[in-house]
Amino acid sequence: MGVNLLKFLNMKNVILFFSLFFIVNVGISQNSLDKYNGPFGEYQLKHLLRRTLFGATMDDMKHFEGKSMDAVVDELLNTDPSAPPPPWSFQFDYGDSESFKTGKTWVGTKGERSWTETIMQFNVSYWWHNLMMKQDRNIREKMVLFYENHIPSNNGKNNIGQGLFYYNRIKLLREHATGNYKDLMKKVTLEPSMMYYLDMNFSFVYKYYSYFVPPVKKKEPLFANENYARELQELYTVGKGRENNEVLFTEDDVKAAARVLSGWCVCNNNVDVHIKKHLCKDTVSYTSSFTPEMHDANDKQFSGLYGNHIIKAKPGPNGGLEEIDELFDMLLGREESARNLVRKLYRFFVYAYITEKTENEVIKPLAILLLQGGNGYKPYDVKPVLKALFTSTHFYDTEQIGCMIKNPYDLILGMSRMMGVKIYEDTDFVNTYNSVSLPAMRSHQQAQFIRSLCFQSGMVVSNVPDVAGYPAYYQGPDYHRLWINADYLRARKQSIHYYSEKHGTFIGFLTMSEFLTDFTINQDPIVIKFAEKLETPSNIEEFIDQNIQYFLVKDLNQQEKDKLSLILNSRNEAWLTTWNNYKANKNNYGTLYHKLREFYDALFSYAEFQLM
Amino acid sequence: MERRNFLKNILPLAAIPLISDRLFANVLHPASLRPETIEMLAGDIDRVLVLVRMDGGNDGLNTLIPLDQYAALIDPKVRKDLMSIENQILKLKNTTTLGMHPSMSAMRSMYDDDQLSIIQGVGNTANVFSHFHGIDQWETASDSTQTYYSSWIGRYIEKTYRLASTHYPNTCMPDPFVIEVGQNTLLGRGTGSLYSQTLNPEFNGNITELLDFYGDGDLSNNMKEELKFLRQQQSFTNDYGKKIIKAWNDGNNSSVVYPPSSISNNHPNVKPTTLAQQLKIVARLLKGGLKTRIFVVSIGNFDTHVSQVTSNWHSLLLKDLSEAIGAFQKDINQLGLADRVLGMTYSEFGRRVVQNGFGGTEHGWLHLCLCLAVWSKVVSSVIISR
């Protein structure tokens, strides 16, 4: 039953490892971005996996064990761009019966465009959480989360087709997870979810009815909406510099970009008859549509910060796209843009704080790599940058290991994957009675549970609080420490294990079965199932050491271990007895279940558990 | 000096730094925080400041409406679509040139009762109307030439409490320096430490205690810093949590009804405004004897690029703001706390005079559009213009 992996994690090996590591490190002086050429063992592998996956599970470690750093990084960066199976209806009696068949997907039906209720957001959200829970062994899910934070869109703002738009957005982010940033940004710009979110939708230079609807007396001019044009520059391209205090574009640049981006709207079947006639030839596909007459027909002059670049007016039906192409060439052509993206990547994958040294030795050279591409890569291909980062001396320096505060997804999904939550497959939708099959329903419940835990702790996907993302990734000077305020700390604790006055019992992750459904007698508690996977659970000292090694970023001192032993030996019963009683008869799980919950509650209370 | 007189005297003084760019920076500047300012602010230890952050950039011109320029503003090329109907605009005493948005009757009453002052035309000059620059400048009191990473509140705490701010909680300051309900702002940040405790807007007296497992040691400098921070937060959360619960249990609200959010009734997809709920928590904690002197609450969704008027958006937001503050003021009046409490609203910037054609407004100059409301039992109903 036991997985042998944890054998390697016993303390003596680890201590030996640390000392080897220091000796190697002291002996060689290297530049930060030089390829790391020290030992690549458990310690380094685990660090790499924690940063690129949600937690490093026993199975993950076993899978990569013995492979070279290059091979592991290549595998992690090799993401599958193809679309996952779409979300499916789990609600009975909803919408038109043709489109919303229980257990069938609504994507591609007539109903995908009419279903507007909040329930559709949840449908997509649960689907997304399921994808994260059963992630492949590569960086895709983390990159999607990175982009969700970096170029967010809050689906609460769309009243029409919100589920569909968000589904399309996630599909797009997955497709470009380790692809080209410029391509992604161009697509995101014209993606309905973003167009609604930052008001590019119907950003016209004339009131359309004054232009199209007879009797046309006088065309009424408008100013193009500046919302997206501003955030595009401030957040997604040139940014604000390392200290967030540089002014890298002007108010006139915002206006000029808004004019470049004018003339677009999202077509849907809710729009009025004039819009259908003049602006939206296609009201079926729910995509963005360009109307040359509504686009600013003048040249767009940018400031000296952009080298006084002028985007010449480009008439005709393709003018809008051509100008957007030129806009992105101009925006992303600046080194500041490349640095801005690299800093965001660094803060997400390495550490929140960028020192002067890191800026010079890591950020700047990576920005040049991003800007120039090379070796078969195009400018703004993200993959070579990630490869250079994850194979750098800097990344494996002890300073960068175990210093990052987990975001709620790292915490909750990491805990759930590392403890071995069993995932219901949602591909088996319908049972013979034509209702949603139990496993499919349960897969939604699992996602719902995980989502609710993350939500409490201040982070939930498809509901990003701000156009700049989650404050922990943009708000200096504290950055990731903003995950740890009093309210969120209590929420983290509650997610794990706490006594609820309301329910009169303990609730939280540690009380659940391995399927994350409520614990009942014929289902196995996750804490017990997990303990059984360890190498020598019956030996109290080894059990404690193995858990510390697996879950925490560093060892605890003997005093702390003694406290943990007290819990395992509590209830006037030695740990060994408790364990043996359970092994002898699995119906004697009660005492073990209580002890283990208290044990993990304590273990996960250490500050060391909040780090990765 | 009676407290009432004292506060009356202090208010114009306290307002000066907020009115002038230069003084704003100089007075609250870490290096030159003047001793007399500190003394003034620290003099009366039981006084409380409640800050209301209006996220997104409020359209000040639609909040305090210049009646003398109404004819110009109603021009279709200016902001016809955004203007309230002239005879619905709320009249204010002592002025014929300014009126209040029709949905702000609660705050108008406060003004009539000498409980509200308004400072017009406040702000820093900005090169770019960025939400993030804007709010950071307000909270750190940075000017356009220098960036600070600590808040003016944080620096004030460090100057005022000196030793207390390095070893807290202690007998000198047993309770949290700052309580933020609902949102983490920069205001709790000092030069080295975080001084705020956050509370959920849903807070109802239940606080989950964290377990007493802290650990020690580290493996690197970075890890050392992060572990130190985490362990500290863990211990503050528990220590202050007990104080907060005690104040909650000892305190109460009066019979004043805090209104439900109008915006969430009309726009079910939008996260409801919880400002009233947040202020209700503040009143109860104060009544319960919490010695915290700075409370930060917030209300979002002021970034009205579209549908400012068509969906009644801005009007509903101002209603939520006004009714929440009105209820809070009544509550603390009845609870006998009002002469200790001063409130102030702020927002990152104002909005442009000219509408944008989507029923909304783009980001605009602070000194053109923003107004601050300062309220207390003992302010005079004055409007200070620049």
Short mmCIF file of N, CA and C in Angstrom, two decimals, chain A residues 18 118 121 156 159 162 199 202-204 207 222-227 230-231 234-235 240 243-247 249 251 255 351 353 398-403 405 466-468 474-478 480-482 484-487 489-490 493-494 498 553-554 557 560 563 567 601-602 605-608 610-611, chain B residues 53 77 81 127-133 135-136 147 149-150 182 184-186 189 192 194 196-201 206-223 225-227 229-231 233-234 236-238 240-241 244 268-270 303 305-306 352 354-358 362-363:
data_model
loop_
_atom_site.label_atom_id
_atom_site.label_comp_id
_atom_site.label_asym_id
_atom_site.label_seq_id
_atom_site.Cartn_x
_atom_site.Cartn_y
_atom_site.Cartn_z
N PHE A 18 21.40 19.28 2.45
CA PHE A 18 21.61 20.70 2.70
C PHE A 18 23.10 21.01 2.77
N THR A 118 -26.62 33.86 -13.30
CA THR A 118 -25.40 33.63 -12.54
C THR A 118 -25.01 32.16 -12.50
N GLN A 121 -22.24 31.19 -14.71
CA GLN A 121 -20.89 31.52 -14.24
C GLN A 121 -20.35 30.41 -13.35
N GLY A 156 -18.65 39.05 -13.78
CA GLY A 156 -19.84 39.66 -13.20
C GLY A 156 -20.35 40.84 -14.00
N ASN A 159 -23.58 40.89 -18.83
CA ASN A 159 -24.93 40.38 -18.59
C ASN A 159 -25.35 39.37 -19.65
N GLN A 162 -22.52 35.43 -20.49
CA GLN A 162 -21.34 35.49 -19.62
C GLN A 162 -20.63 34.15 -19.47
N ASP A 199 -14.80 48.00 -21.37
CA ASP A 199 -15.60 48.97 -22.13
C ASP A 199 -15.08 49.30 -23.53
N PHE A 202 -18.54 48.87 -28.18
CA PHE A 202 -19.24 50.11 -28.58
C PHE A 202 -18.43 51.38 -28.31
N SER A 203 -17.12 51.26 -28.29
CA SER A 203 -16.31 52.47 -28.22
C SER A 203 -16.20 53.04 -29.63
N PHE A 204 -17.15 53.90 -29.97
CA PHE A 204 -17.28 54.43 -31.32
C PHE A 204 -16.93 55.92 -31.32
N LYS A 207 -22.05 58.64 -32.56
CA LYS A 207 -23.23 57.93 -32.08
C LYS A 207 -23.78 57.15 -33.27
N LEU A 222 -18.23 61.33 -30.93
CA LEU A 222 -18.02 60.83 -29.56
C LEU A 222 -16.51 60.74 -29.31
N PHE A 223 -16.15 60.67 -28.05
CA PHE A 223 -14.76 60.35 -27.74
C PHE A 223 -14.67 58.85 -27.52
N ALA A 224 -13.62 58.26 -28.04
CA ALA A 224 -13.44 56.82 -27.82
C ALA A 224 -13.26 56.55 -26.33
N ASN A 225 -13.78 55.42 -25.87
CA ASN A 225 -13.67 55.06 -24.45
C ASN A 225 -12.21 54.72 -24.10
N GLU A 226 -11.74 55.27 -23.00
CA GLU A 226 -10.31 55.15 -22.67
C GLU A 226 -9.98 54.05 -21.66
N ASN A 227 -10.99 53.36 -21.20
CA ASN A 227 -10.76 52.41 -20.12
C ASN A 227 -9.71 51.35 -20.49
N ARG A 230 -6.09 52.65 -21.42
CA ARG A 230 -5.25 53.01 -20.29
C ARG A 230 -4.65 51.78 -19.62
N GLU A 231 -5.51 50.84 -19.25
CA GLU A 231 -5.00 49.67 -18.51
C GLU A 231 -4.06 48.85 -19.38
N GLU A 234 -0.84 50.73 -18.82
CA GLU A 234 -0.38 50.78 -17.43
C GLU A 234 -0.11 49.39 -16.86
N LEU A 235 -0.89 48.41 -17.28
CA LEU A 235 -0.78 47.10 -16.65
C LEU A 235 -0.24 46.00 -17.57
N LYS A 240 4.62 50.30 -15.03
CA LYS A 240 4.97 51.45 -14.20
C LYS A 240 6.38 51.38 -13.64
N GLU A 243 9.57 50.05 -9.39
CA GLU A 243 9.04 50.56 -8.12
C GLU A 243 7.61 51.04 -8.25
N ASN A 244 6.98 50.75 -9.36
CA ASN A 244 5.59 51.17 -9.57
C ASN A 244 5.41 52.68 -9.56
N ASN A 245 6.46 53.42 -9.81
CA ASN A 245 6.31 54.87 -9.73
C ASN A 245 6.80 55.61 -10.96
N GLU A 246 7.08 54.88 -12.03
CA GLU A 246 7.53 55.56 -13.23
C GLU A 246 6.35 55.86 -14.13
N VAL A 247 6.44 57.00 -14.81
CA VAL A 247 5.39 57.34 -15.76
C VAL A 247 5.92 57.03 -17.14
N PHE A 249 3.94 56.48 -19.96
CA PHE A 249 3.08 56.88 -21.07
C PHE A 249 2.31 58.11 -20.60
N GLU A 251 -1.19 60.93 -20.81
CA GLU A 251 -2.64 60.94 -21.00
C GLU A 251 -3.00 60.99 -22.49
N LYS A 255 -5.38 58.53 -24.96
CA LYS A 255 -6.39 58.95 -25.93
C LYS A 255 -6.09 58.40 -27.32
N TYR A 351 9.65 35.05 -6.50
CA TYR A 351 9.60 35.75 -5.22
C TYR A 351 8.98 37.12 -5.43
N TYR A 353 9.70 40.02 -4.08
CA TYR A 353 10.51 41.23 -4.00
C TYR A 353 11.65 41.19 -5.00
N THR A 398 19.50 28.99 -2.50
CA THR A 398 18.69 28.74 -1.28
C THR A 398 17.79 29.92 -0.94
N GLU A 399 18.23 31.14 -1.26
CA GLU A 399 17.40 32.31 -0.94
C GLU A 399 16.03 32.23 -1.60
N GLN A 400 15.96 31.61 -2.76
CA GLN A 400 14.69 31.57 -3.48
C GLN A 400 13.83 30.36 -3.10
N ILE A 401 14.38 29.47 -2.30
CA ILE A 401 13.66 28.23 -2.01
C ILE A 401 12.84 28.38 -0.72
N GLY A 402 11.56 28.06 -0.82
CA GLY A 402 10.70 28.06 0.37
C GLY A 402 10.44 29.43 0.95
N CYS A 403 10.48 30.48 0.13
CA CYS A 403 10.32 31.83 0.66
C CYS A 403 9.04 32.49 0.19
N ILE A 405 5.01 33.05 -0.14
CA ILE A 405 3.76 32.78 0.57
C ILE A 405 2.75 32.20 -0.42
N ASP A 466 -9.96 43.21 -9.15
CA ASP A 466 -9.50 44.48 -9.68
C ASP A 466 -8.88 44.27 -11.06
N VAL A 467 -8.91 45.30 -11.87
CA VAL A 467 -8.33 45.22 -13.21
C VAL A 467 -6.84 44.91 -13.17
N ALA A 468 -6.21 45.22 -12.05
CA ALA A 468 -4.77 44.93 -11.92
C ALA A 468 -4.53 43.52 -11.39
N TYR A 474 0.26 42.90 -7.18
CA TYR A 474 0.61 44.21 -7.72
C TYR A 474 0.83 45.28 -6.66
N GLN A 475 0.30 45.09 -5.46
CA GLN A 475 0.35 46.18 -4.49
C GLN A 475 1.63 46.13 -3.65
N GLY A 476 2.57 46.99 -4.02
CA GLY A 476 3.77 47.10 -3.21
C GLY A 476 3.46 47.90 -1.96
N PRO A 477 4.30 47.93 -0.98
CA PRO A 477 5.56 47.17 -0.93
C PRO A 477 5.40 45.75 -0.38
N ASP A 478 4.18 45.36 -0.03
CA ASP A 478 4.06 44.08 0.67
C ASP A 478 3.79 42.87 -0.21
N HIS A 480 3.04 39.61 -1.72
CA HIS A 480 2.43 38.34 -1.28
C HIS A 480 2.02 38.32 0.21
N ARG A 481 2.57 39.24 0.99
CA ARG A 481 2.18 39.26 2.41
C ARG A 481 0.73 39.71 2.59
N LEU A 482 0.18 40.29 1.54
CA LEU A 482 -1.22 40.70 1.63
C LEU A 482 -2.18 39.50 1.67
N ILE A 484 -1.93 37.43 3.89
CA ILE A 484 -1.91 37.02 5.30
C ILE A 484 -2.40 38.14 6.19
N ASN A 485 -3.57 38.68 5.98
CA ASN A 485 -4.09 39.58 7.00
C ASN A 485 -4.94 38.77 7.98
N ALA A 486 -5.41 39.41 9.04
CA ALA A 486 -6.10 38.67 10.10
C ALA A 486 -7.31 37.90 9.55
N ASP A 487 -8.08 38.58 8.71
CA ASP A 487 -9.28 37.97 8.16
C ASP A 487 -8.94 36.73 7.32
N LEU A 489 -6.13 34.99 7.38
CA LEU A 489 -5.50 33.94 8.18
C LEU A 489 -6.56 33.07 8.84
N ARG A 490 -7.59 33.72 9.36
CA ARG A 490 -8.68 32.96 9.98
C ARG A 490 -9.40 32.12 8.92
N LYS A 493 -7.39 29.06 8.24
CA LYS A 493 -7.57 28.10 9.33
C LYS A 493 -8.93 27.40 9.19
N GLN A 494 -9.96 28.19 8.90
CA GLN A 494 -11.29 27.60 8.77
C GLN A 494 -11.36 26.62 7.60
N TYR A 498 -11.93 23.60 11.65
CA TYR A 498 -12.31 24.42 12.80
C TYR A 498 -13.66 24.00 13.36
N VAL A 553 8.26 23.63 4.41
CA VAL A 553 9.46 24.01 3.67
C VAL A 553 10.74 23.79 4.45
N LYS A 554 10.62 23.55 5.74
CA LYS A 554 11.83 23.23 6.49
C LYS A 554 11.48 22.35 7.69
N ASN A 557 12.13 22.01 15.04
CA ASN A 557 13.04 21.57 16.09
C ASN A 557 12.37 20.52 17.00
N GLU A 560 9.17 21.30 18.99
CA GLU A 560 7.93 21.30 18.22
C GLU A 560 7.48 19.88 17.91
N LYS A 563 5.67 18.41 20.72
CA LYS A 563 4.27 18.84 20.81
C LYS A 563 3.40 18.00 19.88
N ILE A 567 0.14 15.05 20.65
CA ILE A 567 -1.18 14.91 20.02
C ILE A 567 -1.42 13.46 19.60
N ASP A 601 -4.05 19.49 11.76
CA ASP A 601 -4.46 20.85 12.09
C ASP A 601 -3.26 21.61 12.67
N ALA A 602 -2.55 20.94 13.58
CA ALA A 602 -1.37 21.57 14.19
C ALA A 602 -0.26 21.76 13.16
N SER A 605 -0.73 24.53 10.95
CA SER A 605 -0.76 25.84 11.59
C SER A 605 0.61 26.52 11.58
N TYR A 606 1.65 25.74 11.39
CA TYR A 606 2.99 26.33 11.39
C TYR A 606 3.15 27.29 10.22
N ALA A 607 3.87 28.37 10.51
CA ALA A 607 4.14 29.35 9.44
C ALA A 607 4.83 28.65 8.25
N GLU A 608 5.58 27.60 8.56
CA GLU A 608 6.29 26.88 7.50
C GLU A 608 5.35 26.26 6.46
N GLN A 610 2.69 27.80 5.34
CA GLN A 610 2.18 28.86 4.47
C GLN A 610 3.17 29.20 3.36
N LEU A 611 4.37 28.65 3.47
CA LEU A 611 5.39 28.96 2.47
C LEU A 611 5.53 27.84 1.45
N ARG B 53 -13.14 54.92 1.89
CA ARG B 53 -12.49 54.93 0.58
C ARG B 53 -13.51 54.62 -0.51
N LYS B 77 -22.89 69.10 -25.43
CA LYS B 77 -21.47 68.83 -25.68
C LYS B 77 -20.70 68.68 -24.36
N ASP B 81 -26.14 64.38 -20.43
CA ASP B 81 -26.68 63.07 -20.05
C ASP B 81 -26.47 62.76 -18.58
N ASN B 127 0.30 63.23 -13.45
CA ASN B 127 0.60 63.23 -14.87
C ASN B 127 -0.31 62.26 -15.60
N VAL B 128 -0.66 61.21 -14.89
CA VAL B 128 -1.47 60.17 -15.49
C VAL B 128 -2.59 59.85 -14.52
N PHE B 129 -3.79 59.67 -15.03
CA PHE B 129 -4.90 59.35 -14.13
C PHE B 129 -4.99 57.85 -13.92
N SER B 130 -4.06 57.35 -13.18
CA SER B 130 -4.05 55.92 -12.91
C SER B 130 -4.76 55.68 -11.59
N HIS B 131 -5.60 54.65 -11.56
CA HIS B 131 -6.26 54.28 -10.30
C HIS B 131 -5.22 54.05 -9.21
N PHE B 132 -4.13 53.37 -9.63
CA PHE B 132 -3.19 52.84 -8.64
C PHE B 132 -2.26 53.94 -8.12
N HIS B 133 -1.78 54.78 -9.06
CA HIS B 133 -1.03 55.95 -8.63
C HIS B 133 -1.90 56.79 -7.70
N ILE B 135 -4.60 56.19 -5.84
CA ILE B 135 -4.94 55.73 -4.49
C ILE B 135 -3.68 55.65 -3.63
N ASP B 136 -2.56 55.26 -4.25
CA ASP B 136 -1.31 55.20 -3.50
C ASP B 136 -0.92 56.59 -3.00
N THR B 147 8.06 59.18 -3.93
CA THR B 147 7.17 58.08 -3.60
C THR B 147 7.48 57.56 -2.20
N TYR B 149 6.44 54.48 0.62
CA TYR B 149 5.81 53.17 0.65
C TYR B 149 5.10 52.92 1.97
N SER B 150 5.16 53.92 2.83
CA SER B 150 4.41 53.81 4.08
C SER B 150 3.25 54.78 4.00
N GLY B 182 -13.31 44.96 5.52
CA GLY B 182 -13.64 44.65 4.14
C GLY B 182 -12.48 44.69 3.17
N ASN B 184 -8.20 45.50 2.39
CA ASN B 184 -6.86 45.88 2.79
C ASN B 184 -6.44 47.10 1.99
N THR B 185 -6.13 48.18 2.67
CA THR B 185 -5.61 49.34 1.94
C THR B 185 -4.17 49.50 2.36
N LEU B 186 -3.53 50.55 1.85
CA LEU B 186 -2.16 50.82 2.28
C LEU B 186 -2.11 51.53 3.62
N ARG B 189 -0.06 50.61 6.77
CA ARG B 189 1.35 50.32 6.62
C ARG B 189 2.27 51.41 7.17
N GLY B 192 8.02 50.10 8.65
CA GLY B 192 8.52 48.73 8.73
C GLY B 192 7.46 47.69 8.99
N LEU B 194 3.15 46.39 9.59
CA LEU B 194 1.74 46.57 9.24
C LEU B 194 0.97 46.76 10.54
N SER B 196 -2.43 47.26 10.78
CA SER B 196 -3.88 47.09 10.74
C SER B 196 -4.31 45.65 10.97
N GLN B 197 -5.50 45.53 11.49
CA GLN B 197 -6.18 44.24 11.60
C GLN B 197 -7.39 44.33 10.68
N THR B 198 -7.58 43.31 9.86
CA THR B 198 -8.72 43.35 8.95
C THR B 198 -9.88 42.56 9.53
N LEU B 199 -11.05 43.02 9.22
CA LEU B 199 -12.26 42.30 9.62
C LEU B 199 -13.13 42.10 8.41
N ASN B 200 -13.78 40.96 8.36
CA ASN B 200 -14.72 40.68 7.29
C ASN B 200 -15.98 41.52 7.48
N PRO B 201 -16.55 42.05 6.38
CA PRO B 201 -17.80 42.82 6.53
C PRO B 201 -18.93 41.97 7.11
N ASN B 206 -18.03 36.17 15.75
CA ASN B 206 -17.31 34.90 15.81
C ASN B 206 -15.92 35.07 15.24
N ILE B 207 -14.95 34.71 16.02
CA ILE B 207 -13.58 34.76 15.51
C ILE B 207 -12.94 33.41 15.77
N THR B 208 -12.45 32.81 14.71
CA THR B 208 -11.78 31.53 14.86
C THR B 208 -10.38 31.75 15.39
N GLU B 209 -10.08 31.05 16.45
CA GLU B 209 -8.75 31.22 17.02
C GLU B 209 -7.75 30.35 16.27
N LEU B 210 -6.59 30.90 16.03
CA LEU B 210 -5.54 30.11 15.39
C LEU B 210 -4.85 29.27 16.46
N LEU B 211 -4.33 28.12 16.07
CA LEU B 211 -3.63 27.29 17.05
C LEU B 211 -2.28 27.89 17.39
N ASP B 212 -1.80 27.54 18.58
CA ASP B 212 -0.53 28.08 19.06
C ASP B 212 0.67 27.27 18.59
N PHE B 213 0.84 27.15 17.30
CA PHE B 213 2.03 26.45 16.81
C PHE B 213 2.81 27.42 15.93
N TYR B 214 3.95 27.85 16.40
CA TYR B 214 4.67 28.91 15.68
C TYR B 214 5.95 28.41 15.00
N GLY B 215 6.65 27.52 15.64
CA GLY B 215 7.91 27.05 15.09
C GLY B 215 9.01 28.08 15.27
N ASP B 216 10.25 27.71 14.92
CA ASP B 216 11.31 28.71 14.87
C ASP B 216 12.41 28.27 13.91
N GLY B 217 13.37 29.16 13.68
CA GLY B 217 14.45 28.84 12.76
C GLY B 217 14.08 29.12 11.31
N ASP B 218 15.09 29.04 10.44
CA ASP B 218 14.89 29.33 9.03
C ASP B 218 16.07 28.80 8.25
N LEU B 219 16.00 28.86 6.93
CA LEU B 219 17.10 28.34 6.11
C LEU B 219 17.77 29.40 5.24
N SER B 220 17.18 30.57 5.15
CA SER B 220 17.80 31.61 4.33
C SER B 220 17.29 32.96 4.82
N ASN B 221 17.89 34.02 4.32
CA ASN B 221 17.44 35.35 4.74
C ASN B 221 16.01 35.63 4.33
N ASN B 222 15.69 35.31 3.07
CA ASN B 222 14.32 35.53 2.61
C ASN B 222 13.33 34.75 3.47
N MET B 223 13.65 33.48 3.68
CA MET B 223 12.75 32.65 4.47
C MET B 223 12.61 33.19 5.89
N GLU B 225 12.78 36.29 6.87
CA GLU B 225 11.89 37.45 6.86
C GLU B 225 10.44 37.03 6.75
N GLU B 226 10.17 36.09 5.87
CA GLU B 226 8.77 35.68 5.66
C GLU B 226 8.23 34.95 6.88
N LEU B 227 9.05 34.08 7.47
CA LEU B 227 8.59 33.35 8.66
C LEU B 227 8.34 34.31 9.81
N PHE B 229 7.47 37.39 9.60
CA PHE B 229 6.20 38.08 9.31
C PHE B 229 5.00 37.19 9.61
N LEU B 230 5.06 35.95 9.13
CA LEU B 230 3.93 35.04 9.30
C LEU B 230 3.64 34.75 10.77
N ARG B 231 4.71 34.50 11.53
CA ARG B 231 4.52 34.19 12.95
C ARG B 231 3.97 35.38 13.71
N GLN B 233 2.11 37.81 12.39
CA GLN B 233 0.71 38.00 12.02
C GLN B 233 -0.18 37.01 12.77
N GLN B 234 0.33 35.79 12.86
CA GLN B 234 -0.40 34.75 13.56
C GLN B 234 -0.66 35.17 15.01
N PHE B 236 -0.46 38.32 16.34
CA PHE B 236 -1.33 39.51 16.40
C PHE B 236 -2.79 39.15 16.19
N THR B 237 -3.01 38.28 15.22
CA THR B 237 -4.38 37.91 14.89
C THR B 237 -5.08 37.35 16.11
N ASN B 238 -4.38 36.49 16.85
CA ASN B 238 -4.99 35.93 18.06
C ASN B 238 -5.12 36.96 19.18
N TYR B 240 -5.12 40.32 19.11
CA TYR B 240 -6.09 41.37 18.81
C TYR B 240 -7.50 40.80 18.65
N GLY B 241 -7.56 39.59 18.15
CA GLY B 241 -8.87 38.95 17.99
C GLY B 241 -9.64 38.93 19.30
N ILE B 244 -10.97 42.34 20.07
CA ILE B 244 -12.08 42.70 19.19
C ILE B 244 -13.37 42.01 19.66
N PRO B 268 -28.14 42.77 -9.53
CA PRO B 268 -27.86 41.56 -8.74
C PRO B 268 -26.49 40.93 -9.03
N ASN B 269 -25.93 41.21 -10.22
CA ASN B 269 -24.64 40.58 -10.52
C ASN B 269 -23.47 41.30 -9.88
N VAL B 270 -23.73 42.51 -9.40
CA VAL B 270 -22.65 43.29 -8.83
C VAL B 270 -22.48 42.94 -7.36
N ASP B 303 -15.91 53.59 -10.77
CA ASP B 303 -15.22 53.80 -12.05
C ASP B 303 -16.23 53.78 -13.20
N HIS B 305 -17.10 54.42 -16.37
CA HIS B 305 -16.80 54.71 -17.77
C HIS B 305 -18.06 54.60 -18.63
N VAL B 306 -18.96 53.74 -18.25
CA VAL B 306 -20.21 53.58 -19.00
C VAL B 306 -21.37 53.54 -18.01
N ARG B 352 -13.70 63.50 -15.67
CA ARG B 352 -13.63 64.61 -16.61
C ARG B 352 -14.97 65.35 -16.67
N VAL B 354 -16.37 66.70 -19.33
CA VAL B 354 -17.13 66.32 -20.53
C VAL B 354 -17.43 64.82 -20.50
N GLN B 355 -18.69 64.49 -20.72
CA GLN B 355 -19.08 63.08 -20.74
C GLN B 355 -18.46 62.38 -21.94
N ASN B 356 -18.41 61.04 -21.90
CA ASN B 356 -17.71 60.35 -22.98
C ASN B 356 -18.61 59.74 -24.04
N GLY B 357 -19.91 59.89 -23.91
CA GLY B 357 -20.77 59.37 -24.97
C GLY B 357 -21.27 57.96 -24.73
N PHE B 358 -20.82 57.35 -23.65
CA PHE B 358 -21.32 56.01 -23.31
C PHE B 358 -22.09 56.09 -22.01
N GLU B 362 -14.64 59.72 -18.25
CA GLU B 362 -13.27 59.23 -18.16
C GLU B 362 -12.60 59.83 -16.91
N HIS B 363 -11.44 59.28 -16.59
CA HIS B 363 -10.69 59.77 -15.42
C HIS B 363 -10.34 61.25 -15.58
#
